[in-house]
């Protein structure tokens, strides 16, 4: 009987030591964070204390360390899903959004009609630009077909409806397939976004389309990769999916930064929820957000935020070196930010808006301003009612 | 606050334990500390219901005093008023939505408004504890109601939110000395860790499968095909999940109580090894079923213990109440009726012969219980119907598909572990080791056991940190 209690006493002692080790480790690894957390705690706002503690905890190195351990356990168990099927890890190492349900949207024709209606208030043509998501079966063969969200069907159906209502489209799956670039060059393993190279290909596809279908005669010089400086941040990026599931499970990505090797000068003003900002200078100084690129803060976590901050409520970029260039309005999601940056040499002005910004009357803005082209860009996931409020 | 949360494990629990033992020199100070700890434990998760919580504590203390001090006749009136107040508050908050919902469905064929979010967390268990406290005062099972003792009992955090339902006198009986008892403490800690591991590594993993399969079923076979095997796998995962959830919570609650020097009765005792439905519910949520027997069934039957008709009616009504107590949904009513049917059949001796046939009786019990879980786990009766059709292939669904293999591939290990340990293998192994403590295996166990406990704790913490814990299935409002 003594032995029965002895083993329990040893186990209990170990447990108590582990509990004691937590505050010691926190103080050793995260002392500034702990002090900030203590200072931030306001007893008069006691209802928020649990949430505040949780927020501060998730900023600590101990939290990240434990998350790394979790990732290693998942690896050992050869788990292909995590987060209750929200993330599926394929044999190719890529993380995909998981779903047992086939995507379905009965309102796609209505969205197409709303674009048709918008076209009537525009001087220039509307082109719907359709980038594929990384789960596109046109680009990659996936083993667990049923469990990974499939977005091709939505994309196909919506492009079909747009063709029916006579709105021009650009299906980037064709370009990506023909680009000669590997799937690994076009998408990140740890993020749902496409890569900088994929964004650059998209800009090239748009220029090609404008030349081919609208006789623009745009110079392909600015969409030739040879005229750009390529900086590769090897294994320095963990995207949004990787951040959620932990880098030890998801791995790391390379991040490629492309900046023009030719001379540039831009003025960029943008409106966020809280402020209105202005920046000017070369491509690198005006359009690149150094904060999202800074490795001093750890790994790159927001690849889309590097160019033009990713998403603002309103952006207007002016190219004083090309006053006769195209004037474009783009109603878009985050994915278009790097594409817009690469299109700038051809343009005098690009305005980026989101239809999710309910205070902005897009139809009125189009009527008031003479744009050469209206681009509407949404990835399949974002083809929802909220994106088509015009 | 959840036992299976980092804030509890690394913050609340060590502080509560330290405070409890540092104040062992003064009973009064210790009681004040524990009342405060219980209050913080409650309002950590439900700050908006702080006032209701304090109001109920005050009401039950005053009623306890009145019931004891008034003469028997008036004491009974005070008891009835208190029970009506406690129960009606619970009924109004929980069932108003269900009633309006049902009326709207009949009149307008659309659901009404949902009031489930109005229900303070732990209210279902708190109401039962408050009723039993007042009845025990009336039955003179509690010597003299004191302010501090009442609050101490009602705010005792190990049992505050989801049981086990321990009566005031039982809690007092279970207390060891005021001082630190290293044996109880170490057994309590290991019990807590085992409970935590059961919750995080088995129950929550199996919950992922069962939630997914029930959710897919709710969308209808026209929209999503759930294979026959997926439906069965999801159902078995649900059956194991529900057992491990309650077993884990009981382990943690009893373990914490042991750490504080209190030994209370077991709340779960391997119910899936039962040979009858009645036995199943005597081994599953033991304290809850016992509560309904002691405080509802006894009152209904009264002195007419030999009256079969009255016994049948009481049994039927008690199971109806148990079903409804689980939630404001018609599925719980039907579940209660389904279970009561077999409990009654077993009471009228039809199953005596069956009980002697080991495998057949277990098969019968599992079948009844598992079918009951389909009704219990469904959000609506139509969903339960859809689930039954998926189980039997009546929806023209395939036997298995990619989805089935994926579910089994990802959660097969958790399922196997869950299946093996839901039968009394661990206690039998423990008993063998105790009897043969000079064998090499027993000696080796001295080293293996602590390492196993630490490893379980370590892995559970890794999972908890990364993906959090699901609320306990009985943590309903």
PDB file of N, CA and C in Angstrom, chain A residues 147-238:
ATOM      1  N   UNK A 147     -12.091  16.446 -48.352  1.00  0.00           N
ATOM      2  CA  UNK A 147     -11.971  17.193 -47.104  1.00  0.00           C
ATOM      3  C   UNK A 147     -11.399  18.595 -47.282  1.00  0.00           C
ATOM      4  N   UNK A 148     -10.873  18.896 -48.435  1.00  0.00           N
ATOM      5  CA  UNK A 148     -10.301  20.227 -48.650  1.00  0.00           C
ATOM      6  C   UNK A 148     -11.334  21.083 -49.382  1.00  0.00           C
ATOM      7  N   UNK A 149     -11.464  22.292 -48.908  1.00  0.00           N
ATOM      8  CA  UNK A 149     -12.442  23.206 -49.502  1.00  0.00           C
ATOM      9  C   UNK A 149     -12.158  23.324 -51.001  1.00  0.00           C
ATOM     10  N   UNK A 150     -13.177  23.170 -51.815  1.00  0.00           N
ATOM     11  CA  UNK A 150     -12.953  23.251 -53.258  1.00  0.00           C
ATOM     12  C   UNK A 150     -13.622  24.500 -53.791  1.00  0.00           C
ATOM     13  N   UNK A 151     -12.814  25.376 -54.366  1.00  0.00           N
ATOM     14  CA  UNK A 151     -13.375  26.657 -54.781  1.00  0.00           C
ATOM     15  C   UNK A 151     -13.496  26.796 -56.294  1.00  0.00           C
ATOM     16  N   UNK A 152     -12.994  25.816 -57.033  1.00  0.00           N
ATOM     17  CA  UNK A 152     -13.087  25.899 -58.500  1.00  0.00           C
ATOM     18  C   UNK A 152     -14.532  26.022 -58.974  1.00  0.00           C
ATOM     19  N   UNK A 153     -15.426  25.287 -58.307  1.00  0.00           N
ATOM     20  CA  UNK A 153     -16.826  25.247 -58.761  1.00  0.00           C
ATOM     21  C   UNK A 153     -17.450  26.640 -58.691  1.00  0.00           C
ATOM     22  N   UNK A 154     -17.181  27.349 -57.598  1.00  0.00           N
ATOM     23  CA  UNK A 154     -17.723  28.706 -57.443  1.00  0.00           C
ATOM     24  C   UNK A 154     -17.138  29.618 -58.522  1.00  0.00           C
ATOM     25  N   UNK A 155     -15.827  29.486 -58.715  1.00  0.00           N
ATOM     26  CA  UNK A 155     -15.153  30.328 -59.708  1.00  0.00           C
ATOM     27  C   UNK A 155     -15.708  30.065 -61.116  1.00  0.00           C
ATOM     28  N   UNK A 156     -15.843  28.788 -61.454  1.00  0.00           N
ATOM     29  CA  UNK A 156     -16.359  28.420 -62.785  1.00  0.00           C
ATOM     30  C   UNK A 156     -17.766  28.971 -62.994  1.00  0.00           C
ATOM     31  N   UNK A 157     -18.599  28.767 -61.997  1.00  0.00           N
ATOM     32  CA  UNK A 157     -19.996  29.166 -62.126  1.00  0.00           C
ATOM     33  C   UNK A 157     -20.117  30.681 -62.255  1.00  0.00           C
ATOM     34  N   UNK A 158     -19.342  31.404 -61.439  1.00  0.00           N
ATOM     35  CA  UNK A 158     -19.446  32.860 -61.479  1.00  0.00           C
ATOM     36  C   UNK A 158     -18.924  33.419 -62.814  1.00  0.00           C
ATOM     37  N   UNK A 159     -17.831  32.847 -63.317  1.00  0.00           N
ATOM     38  CA  UNK A 159     -17.287  33.317 -64.604  1.00  0.00           C
ATOM     39  C   UNK A 159     -18.288  33.042 -65.732  1.00  0.00           C
ATOM     40  N   UNK A 160     -18.994  31.924 -65.615  1.00  0.00           N
ATOM     41  CA  UNK A 160     -20.008  31.580 -66.618  1.00  0.00           C
ATOM     42  C   UNK A 160     -21.143  32.617 -66.614  1.00  0.00           C
ATOM     43  N   UNK A 161     -21.595  32.984 -65.421  1.00  0.00           N
ATOM     44  CA  UNK A 161     -22.671  33.982 -65.311  1.00  0.00           C
ATOM     45  C   UNK A 161     -22.220  35.350 -65.836  1.00  0.00           C
ATOM     46  N   UNK A 162     -20.942  35.691 -65.566  1.00  0.00           N
ATOM     47  CA  UNK A 162     -20.434  36.985 -66.047  1.00  0.00           C
ATOM     48  C   UNK A 162     -20.399  37.003 -67.568  1.00  0.00           C
ATOM     49  N   UNK A 163     -20.035  35.859 -68.135  1.00  0.00           N
ATOM     50  CA  UNK A 163     -20.007  35.785 -69.592  1.00  0.00           C
ATOM     51  C   UNK A 163     -21.435  35.924 -70.131  1.00  0.00           C
ATOM     52  N   UNK A 164     -22.400  35.358 -69.408  1.00  0.00           N
ATOM     53  CA  UNK A 164     -23.814  35.430 -69.805  1.00  0.00           C
ATOM     54  C   UNK A 164     -24.322  36.875 -69.774  1.00  0.00           C
ATOM     55  N   UNK A 165     -23.895  37.650 -68.752  1.00  0.00           N
ATOM     56  CA  UNK A 165     -24.369  39.041 -68.673  1.00  0.00           C
ATOM     57  C   UNK A 165     -23.407  40.010 -69.390  1.00  0.00           C
ATOM     58  N   UNK A 166     -22.447  39.432 -70.100  1.00  0.00           N
ATOM     59  CA  UNK A 166     -21.510  40.194 -70.940  1.00  0.00           C
ATOM     60  C   UNK A 166     -20.620  41.147 -70.150  1.00  0.00           C
ATOM     61  N   UNK A 167     -20.073  40.633 -69.066  1.00  0.00           N
ATOM     62  CA  UNK A 167     -19.017  41.369 -68.357  1.00  0.00           C
ATOM     63  C   UNK A 167     -17.720  40.630 -68.652  1.00  0.00           C
ATOM     64  N   UNK A 168     -16.700  41.380 -69.041  1.00  0.00           N
ATOM     65  CA  UNK A 168     -15.432  40.751 -69.433  1.00  0.00           C
ATOM     66  C   UNK A 168     -14.750  40.143 -68.210  1.00  0.00           C
ATOM     67  N   UNK A 169     -14.011  39.052 -68.447  1.00  0.00           N
ATOM     68  CA  UNK A 169     -13.358  38.375 -67.313  1.00  0.00           C
ATOM     69  C   UNK A 169     -11.917  38.008 -67.658  1.00  0.00           C
ATOM     70  N   UNK A 170     -11.132  37.826 -66.628  1.00  0.00           N
ATOM     71  CA  UNK A 170      -9.774  37.307 -66.802  1.00  0.00           C
ATOM     72  C   UNK A 170      -9.576  36.196 -65.782  1.00  0.00           C
ATOM     73  N   UNK A 171      -9.543  34.964 -66.284  1.00  0.00           N
ATOM     74  CA  UNK A 171      -9.370  33.797 -65.407  1.00  0.00           C
ATOM     75  C   UNK A 171      -7.869  33.538 -65.272  1.00  0.00           C
ATOM     76  N   UNK A 172      -7.335  33.827 -64.099  1.00  0.00           N
ATOM     77  CA  UNK A 172      -5.882  33.724 -63.934  1.00  0.00           C
ATOM     78  C   UNK A 172      -5.392  32.278 -63.842  1.00  0.00           C
ATOM     79  N   UNK A 173      -6.317  31.322 -63.752  1.00  0.00           N
ATOM     80  CA  UNK A 173      -5.886  29.919 -63.747  1.00  0.00           C
ATOM     81  C   UNK A 173      -5.161  29.594 -65.055  1.00  0.00           C
ATOM     82  N   UNK A 174      -5.665  30.199 -66.167  1.00  0.00           N
ATOM     83  CA  UNK A 174      -5.040  29.934 -67.467  1.00  0.00           C
ATOM     84  C   UNK A 174      -3.601  30.437 -67.453  1.00  0.00           C
ATOM     85  N   UNK A 175      -3.408  31.655 -66.942  1.00  0.00           N
ATOM     86  CA  UNK A 175      -2.088  32.255 -66.934  1.00  0.00           C
ATOM     87  C   UNK A 175      -1.132  31.473 -66.016  1.00  0.00           C
ATOM     88  N   UNK A 176      -1.649  31.129 -64.839  1.00  0.00           N
ATOM     89  CA  UNK A 176      -0.791  30.419 -63.888  1.00  0.00           C
ATOM     90  C   UNK A 176      -0.359  29.061 -64.455  1.00  0.00           C
ATOM     91  N   UNK A 177      -1.310  28.400 -65.114  1.00  0.00           N
ATOM     92  CA  UNK A 177      -1.003  27.088 -65.684  1.00  0.00           C
ATOM     93  C   UNK A 177       0.033  27.184 -66.788  1.00  0.00           C
ATOM     94  N   UNK A 178      -0.054  28.269 -67.572  1.00  0.00           N
ATOM     95  CA  UNK A 178       0.840  28.407 -68.720  1.00  0.00           C
ATOM     96  C   UNK A 178       2.137  29.138 -68.373  1.00  0.00           C
ATOM     97  N   UNK A 179       2.255  29.617 -67.151  1.00  0.00           N
ATOM     98  CA  UNK A 179       3.404  30.470 -66.801  1.00  0.00           C
ATOM     99  C   UNK A 179       4.719  29.693 -66.727  1.00  0.00           C
ATOM    100  N   UNK A 180       4.620  28.385 -66.563  1.00  0.00           N
ATOM    101  CA  UNK A 180       5.843  27.597 -66.407  1.00  0.00           C
ATOM    102  C   UNK A 180       6.359  27.610 -64.974  1.00  0.00           C
ATOM    103  N   UNK A 181       5.662  28.354 -64.125  1.00  0.00           N
ATOM    104  CA  UNK A 181       6.092  28.378 -62.718  1.00  0.00           C
ATOM    105  C   UNK A 181       5.478  27.190 -61.976  1.00  0.00           C
ATOM    106  N   UNK A 182       6.258  26.689 -61.047  1.00  0.00           N
ATOM    107  CA  UNK A 182       5.751  25.549 -60.289  1.00  0.00           C
ATOM    108  C   UNK A 182       4.700  26.026 -59.293  1.00  0.00           C
ATOM    109  N   UNK A 183       3.904  25.073 -58.827  1.00  0.00           N
ATOM    110  CA  UNK A 183       2.873  25.373 -57.825  1.00  0.00           C
ATOM    111  C   UNK A 183       3.529  25.983 -56.575  1.00  0.00           C
ATOM    112  N   UNK A 184       4.708  25.481 -56.212  1.00  0.00           N
ATOM    113  CA  UNK A 184       5.425  25.961 -55.021  1.00  0.00           C
ATOM    114  C   UNK A 184       5.852  27.417 -55.177  1.00  0.00           C
ATOM    115  N   UNK A 185       6.042  27.863 -56.437  1.00  0.00           N
ATOM    116  CA  UNK A 185       6.414  29.271 -56.653  1.00  0.00           C
ATOM    117  C   UNK A 185       5.192  30.193 -56.598  1.00  0.00           C
ATOM    118  N   UNK A 186       4.017  29.613 -56.817  1.00  0.00           N
ATOM    119  CA  UNK A 186       2.805  30.433 -56.906  1.00  0.00           C
ATOM    120  C   UNK A 186       2.069  30.582 -55.564  1.00  0.00           C
ATOM    121  N   UNK A 187       2.227  29.584 -54.675  1.00  0.00           N
ATOM    122  CA  UNK A 187       1.491  29.628 -53.402  1.00  0.00           C
ATOM    123  C   UNK A 187       2.406  29.317 -52.222  1.00  0.00           C
ATOM    124  N   UNK A 188       1.999  29.873 -51.091  1.00  0.00           N
ATOM    125  CA  UNK A 188       2.721  29.578 -49.849  1.00  0.00           C
ATOM    126  C   UNK A 188       2.161  28.311 -49.233  1.00  0.00           C
ATOM    127  N   UNK A 189       3.044  27.610 -48.503  1.00  0.00           N
ATOM    128  CA  UNK A 189       2.569  26.431 -47.767  1.00  0.00           C
ATOM    129  C   UNK A 189       1.729  26.864 -46.575  1.00  0.00           C
ATOM    130  N   UNK A 190       2.128  27.967 -45.951  1.00  0.00           N
ATOM    131  CA  UNK A 190       1.568  28.320 -44.638  1.00  0.00           C
ATOM    132  C   UNK A 190       0.566  29.469 -44.689  1.00  0.00           C
ATOM    133  N   UNK A 191       0.196  29.904 -45.893  1.00  0.00           N
ATOM    134  CA  UNK A 191      -0.749  31.019 -45.994  1.00  0.00           C
ATOM    135  C   UNK A 191      -1.688  30.734 -47.156  1.00  0.00           C
ATOM    136  N   UNK A 192      -2.883  31.295 -47.093  1.00  0.00           N
ATOM    137  CA  UNK A 192      -3.821  31.036 -48.201  1.00  0.00           C
ATOM    138  C   UNK A 192      -3.539  31.952 -49.388  1.00  0.00           C
ATOM    139  N   UNK A 193      -2.722  32.980 -49.173  1.00  0.00           N
ATOM    140  CA  UNK A 193      -2.457  33.951 -50.237  1.00  0.00           C
ATOM    141  C   UNK A 193      -1.570  33.375 -51.344  1.00  0.00           C
ATOM    142  N   UNK A 194      -1.600  34.028 -52.494  1.00  0.00           N
ATOM    143  CA  UNK A 194      -0.619  33.653 -53.513  1.00  0.00           C
ATOM    144  C   UNK A 194       0.669  34.451 -53.287  1.00  0.00           C
ATOM    145  N   UNK A 195       1.748  34.009 -53.937  1.00  0.00           N
ATOM    146  CA  UNK A 195       3.063  34.602 -53.661  1.00  0.00           C
ATOM    147  C   UNK A 195       3.237  35.912 -54.433  1.00  0.00           C
ATOM    148  N   UNK A 196       4.317  36.595 -54.144  1.00  0.00           N
ATOM    149  CA  UNK A 196       4.638  37.829 -54.869  1.00  0.00           C
ATOM    150  C   UNK A 196       4.817  37.513 -56.356  1.00  0.00           C
ATOM    151  N   UNK A 197       5.430  36.353 -56.645  1.00  0.00           N
ATOM    152  CA  UNK A 197       5.639  35.976 -58.056  1.00  0.00           C
ATOM    153  C   UNK A 197       4.302  35.752 -58.753  1.00  0.00           C
ATOM    154  N   UNK A 198       3.337  35.157 -58.026  1.00  0.00           N
ATOM    155  CA  UNK A 198       2.001  34.940 -58.599  1.00  0.00           C
ATOM    156  C   UNK A 198       1.318  36.283 -58.849  1.00  0.00           C
ATOM    157  N   UNK A 199       1.517  37.233 -57.927  1.00  0.00           N
ATOM    158  CA  UNK A 199       0.941  38.571 -58.112  1.00  0.00           C
ATOM    159  C   UNK A 199       1.576  39.246 -59.334  1.00  0.00           C
ATOM    160  N   UNK A 200       2.880  39.018 -59.488  1.00  0.00           N
ATOM    161  CA  UNK A 200       3.586  39.603 -60.634  1.00  0.00           C
ATOM    162  C   UNK A 200       3.067  38.993 -61.938  1.00  0.00           C
ATOM    163  N   UNK A 201       2.842  37.683 -61.936  1.00  0.00           N
ATOM    164  CA  UNK A 201       2.264  37.003 -63.109  1.00  0.00           C
ATOM    165  C   UNK A 201       0.874  37.577 -63.413  1.00  0.00           C
ATOM    166  N   UNK A 202       0.125  37.858 -62.361  1.00  0.00           N
ATOM    167  CA  UNK A 202      -1.233  38.398 -62.547  1.00  0.00           C
ATOM    168  C   UNK A 202      -1.173  39.759 -63.232  1.00  0.00           C
ATOM    169  N   UNK A 203      -0.220  40.601 -62.786  1.00  0.00           N
ATOM    170  CA  UNK A 203      -0.060  41.923 -63.412  1.00  0.00           C
ATOM    171  C   UNK A 203       0.286  41.744 -64.895  1.00  0.00           C
ATOM    172  N   UNK A 204       1.168  40.763 -65.165  1.00  0.00           N
ATOM    173  CA  UNK A 204       1.543  40.476 -66.561  1.00  0.00           C
ATOM    174  C   UNK A 204       0.333  40.044 -67.368  1.00  0.00           C
ATOM    175  N   UNK A 205      -0.531  39.211 -66.779  1.00  0.00           N
ATOM    176  CA  UNK A 205      -1.719  38.717 -67.471  1.00  0.00           C
ATOM    177  C   UNK A 205      -2.675  39.866 -67.795  1.00  0.00           C
ATOM    178  N   UNK A 206      -2.785  40.815 -66.869  1.00  0.00           N
ATOM    179  CA  UNK A 206      -3.686  41.962 -67.090  1.00  0.00           C
ATOM    180  C   UNK A 206      -3.155  42.812 -68.247  1.00  0.00           C
ATOM    181  N   UNK A 207      -1.856  43.068 -68.227  1.00  0.00           N
ATOM    182  CA  UNK A 207      -1.250  43.873 -69.306  1.00  0.00           C
ATOM    183  C   UNK A 207      -1.464  43.179 -70.651  1.00  0.00           C
ATOM    184  N   UNK A 208      -1.230  41.864 -70.663  1.00  0.00           N
ATOM    185  CA  UNK A 208      -1.428  41.095 -71.896  1.00  0.00           C
ATOM    186  C   UNK A 208      -2.860  41.221 -72.393  1.00  0.00           C
ATOM    187  N   UNK A 209      -3.797  41.119 -71.474  1.00  0.00           N
ATOM    188  CA  UNK A 209      -5.223  41.181 -71.852  1.00  0.00           C
ATOM    189  C   UNK A 209      -5.582  42.554 -72.414  1.00  0.00           C
ATOM    190  N   UNK A 210      -5.067  43.606 -71.741  1.00  0.00           N
ATOM    191  CA  UNK A 210      -5.380  44.962 -72.213  1.00  0.00           C
ATOM    192  C   UNK A 210      -4.803  45.187 -73.608  1.00  0.00           C
ATOM    193  N   UNK A 211      -3.609  44.651 -73.852  1.00  0.00           N
ATOM    194  CA  UNK A 211      -3.002  44.780 -75.179  1.00  0.00           C
ATOM    195  C   UNK A 211      -3.781  43.989 -76.221  1.00  0.00           C
ATOM    196  N   UNK A 212      -4.158  42.775 -75.827  1.00  0.00           N
ATOM    197  CA  UNK A 212      -4.808  41.875 -76.786  1.00  0.00           C
ATOM    198  C   UNK A 212      -6.249  42.279 -77.075  1.00  0.00           C
ATOM    199  N   UNK A 213      -7.014  42.550 -76.054  1.00  0.00           N
ATOM    200  CA  UNK A 213      -8.462  42.773 -76.231  1.00  0.00           C
ATOM    201  C   UNK A 213      -8.832  44.250 -76.356  1.00  0.00           C
ATOM    202  N   UNK A 214      -7.974  45.126 -75.843  1.00  0.00           N
ATOM    203  CA  UNK A 214      -8.350  46.546 -75.832  1.00  0.00           C
ATOM    204  C   UNK A 214      -7.321  47.425 -76.566  1.00  0.00           C
ATOM    205  N   UNK A 215      -6.415  46.769 -77.278  1.00  0.00           N
ATOM    206  CA  UNK A 215      -5.422  47.445 -78.121  1.00  0.00           C
ATOM    207  C   UNK A 215      -4.700  48.574 -77.385  1.00  0.00           C
ATOM    208  N   UNK A 216      -4.221  48.320 -76.198  1.00  0.00           N
ATOM    209  CA  UNK A 216      -3.569  49.355 -75.403  1.00  0.00           C
ATOM    210  C   UNK A 216      -2.106  49.585 -75.763  1.00  0.00           C
ATOM    211  N   UNK A 217      -1.437  48.599 -76.290  1.00  0.00           N
ATOM    212  CA  UNK A 217      -0.035  48.730 -76.655  1.00  0.00           C
ATOM    213  C   UNK A 217       0.852  49.095 -75.453  1.00  0.00           C
ATOM    214  N   UNK A 218       0.641  48.398 -74.361  1.00  0.00           N
ATOM    215  CA  UNK A 218       1.434  48.651 -73.153  1.00  0.00           C
ATOM    216  C   UNK A 218       2.782  47.936 -73.286  1.00  0.00           C
ATOM    217  N   UNK A 219       3.832  48.587 -72.792  1.00  0.00           N
ATOM    218  CA  UNK A 219       5.199  48.074 -72.960  1.00  0.00           C
ATOM    219  C   UNK A 219       5.441  46.885 -72.018  1.00  0.00           C
ATOM    220  N   UNK A 220       5.774  45.702 -72.536  1.00  0.00           N
ATOM    221  CA  UNK A 220       5.980  44.529 -71.655  1.00  0.00           C
ATOM    222  C   UNK A 220       7.238  44.639 -70.783  1.00  0.00           C
ATOM    223  N   UNK A 221       8.005  45.705 -70.969  1.00  0.00           N
ATOM    224  CA  UNK A 221       9.235  45.895 -70.189  1.00  0.00           C
ATOM    225  C   UNK A 221       8.961  45.824 -68.681  1.00  0.00           C
ATOM    226  N   UNK A 222       7.849  46.434 -68.251  1.00  0.00           N
ATOM    227  CA  UNK A 222       7.572  46.529 -66.808  1.00  0.00           C
ATOM    228  C   UNK A 222       6.997  45.245 -66.215  1.00  0.00           C
ATOM    229  N   UNK A 223       6.695  44.293 -67.074  1.00  0.00           N
ATOM    230  CA  UNK A 223       6.217  43.007 -66.541  1.00  0.00           C
ATOM    231  C   UNK A 223       7.227  41.896 -66.855  1.00  0.00           C
ATOM    232  N   UNK A 224       8.451  42.324 -67.125  1.00  0.00           N
ATOM    233  CA  UNK A 224       9.538  41.364 -67.340  1.00  0.00           C
ATOM    234  C   UNK A 224      10.341  41.277 -66.044  1.00  0.00           C
ATOM    235  N   UNK A 225      10.410  40.093 -65.495  1.00  0.00           N
ATOM    236  CA  UNK A 225      11.065  39.897 -64.194  1.00  0.00           C
ATOM    237  C   UNK A 225      12.536  40.317 -64.228  1.00  0.00           C
ATOM    238  N   UNK A 226      13.136  40.314 -65.417  1.00  0.00           N
ATOM    239  CA  UNK A 226      14.548  40.688 -65.549  1.00  0.00           C
ATOM    240  C   UNK A 226      14.780  42.137 -65.119  1.00  0.00           C
ATOM    241  N   UNK A 227      13.704  42.944 -65.135  1.00  0.00           N
ATOM    242  CA  UNK A 227      13.853  44.354 -64.781  1.00  0.00           C
ATOM    243  C   UNK A 227      13.517  44.638 -63.316  1.00  0.00           C
ATOM    244  N   UNK A 228      13.504  43.579 -62.521  1.00  0.00           N
ATOM    245  CA  UNK A 228      13.198  43.725 -61.086  1.00  0.00           C
ATOM    246  C   UNK A 228      14.311  43.122 -60.239  1.00  0.00           C
ATOM    247  N   UNK A 229      14.504  43.734 -59.077  1.00  0.00           N
ATOM    248  CA  UNK A 229      15.432  43.138 -58.105  1.00  0.00           C
ATOM    249  C   UNK A 229      14.666  42.086 -57.298  1.00  0.00           C
ATOM    250  N   UNK A 230      15.271  40.937 -57.190  1.00  0.00           N
ATOM    251  CA  UNK A 230      14.602  39.847 -56.474  1.00  0.00           C
ATOM    252  C   UNK A 230      15.350  39.574 -55.162  1.00  0.00           C
ATOM    253  N   UNK A 231      14.674  39.783 -54.030  1.00  0.00           N
ATOM    254  CA  UNK A 231      15.288  39.450 -52.730  1.00  0.00           C
ATOM    255  C   UNK A 231      14.485  38.313 -52.115  1.00  0.00           C
ATOM    256  N   UNK A 232      15.178  37.235 -51.798  1.00  0.00           N
ATOM    257  CA  UNK A 232      14.482  36.079 -51.220  1.00  0.00           C
ATOM    258  C   UNK A 232      14.812  35.975 -49.730  1.00  0.00           C
ATOM    259  N   UNK A 233      13.763  35.957 -48.925  1.00  0.00           N
ATOM    260  CA  UNK A 233      13.910  35.756 -47.475  1.00  0.00           C
ATOM    261  C   UNK A 233      13.645  34.277 -47.208  1.00  0.00           C
ATOM    262  N   UNK A 234      14.711  33.505 -47.187  1.00  0.00           N
ATOM    263  CA  UNK A 234      14.539  32.052 -47.095  1.00  0.00           C
ATOM    264  C   UNK A 234      14.069  31.597 -45.717  1.00  0.00           C
ATOM    265  N   UNK A 235      13.017  30.808 -45.720  1.00  0.00           N
ATOM    266  CA  UNK A 235      12.456  30.258 -44.463  1.00  0.00           C
ATOM    267  C   UNK A 235      12.196  31.330 -43.409  1.00  0.00           C
ATOM    268  N   UNK A 236      11.797  32.485 -43.858  1.00  0.00           N
ATOM    269  CA  UNK A 236      11.586  33.589 -42.906  1.00  0.00           C
ATOM    270  C   UNK A 236      10.120  33.966 -42.796  1.00  0.00           C
ATOM    271  N   UNK A 237       9.244  33.146 -43.377  1.00  0.00           N
ATOM    272  CA  UNK A 237       7.829  33.504 -43.338  1.00  0.00           C
ATOM    273  C   UNK A 237       6.961  32.367 -42.790  1.00  0.00           C
ATOM    274  N   UNK A 238       6.034  32.733 -41.932  1.00  0.00           N
ATOM    275  CA  UNK A 238       4.980  31.802 -41.509  1.00  0.00           C
ATOM    276  C   UNK A 238       3.658  32.550 -41.694  1.00  0.00           C
TER     277      UNK A 238
END
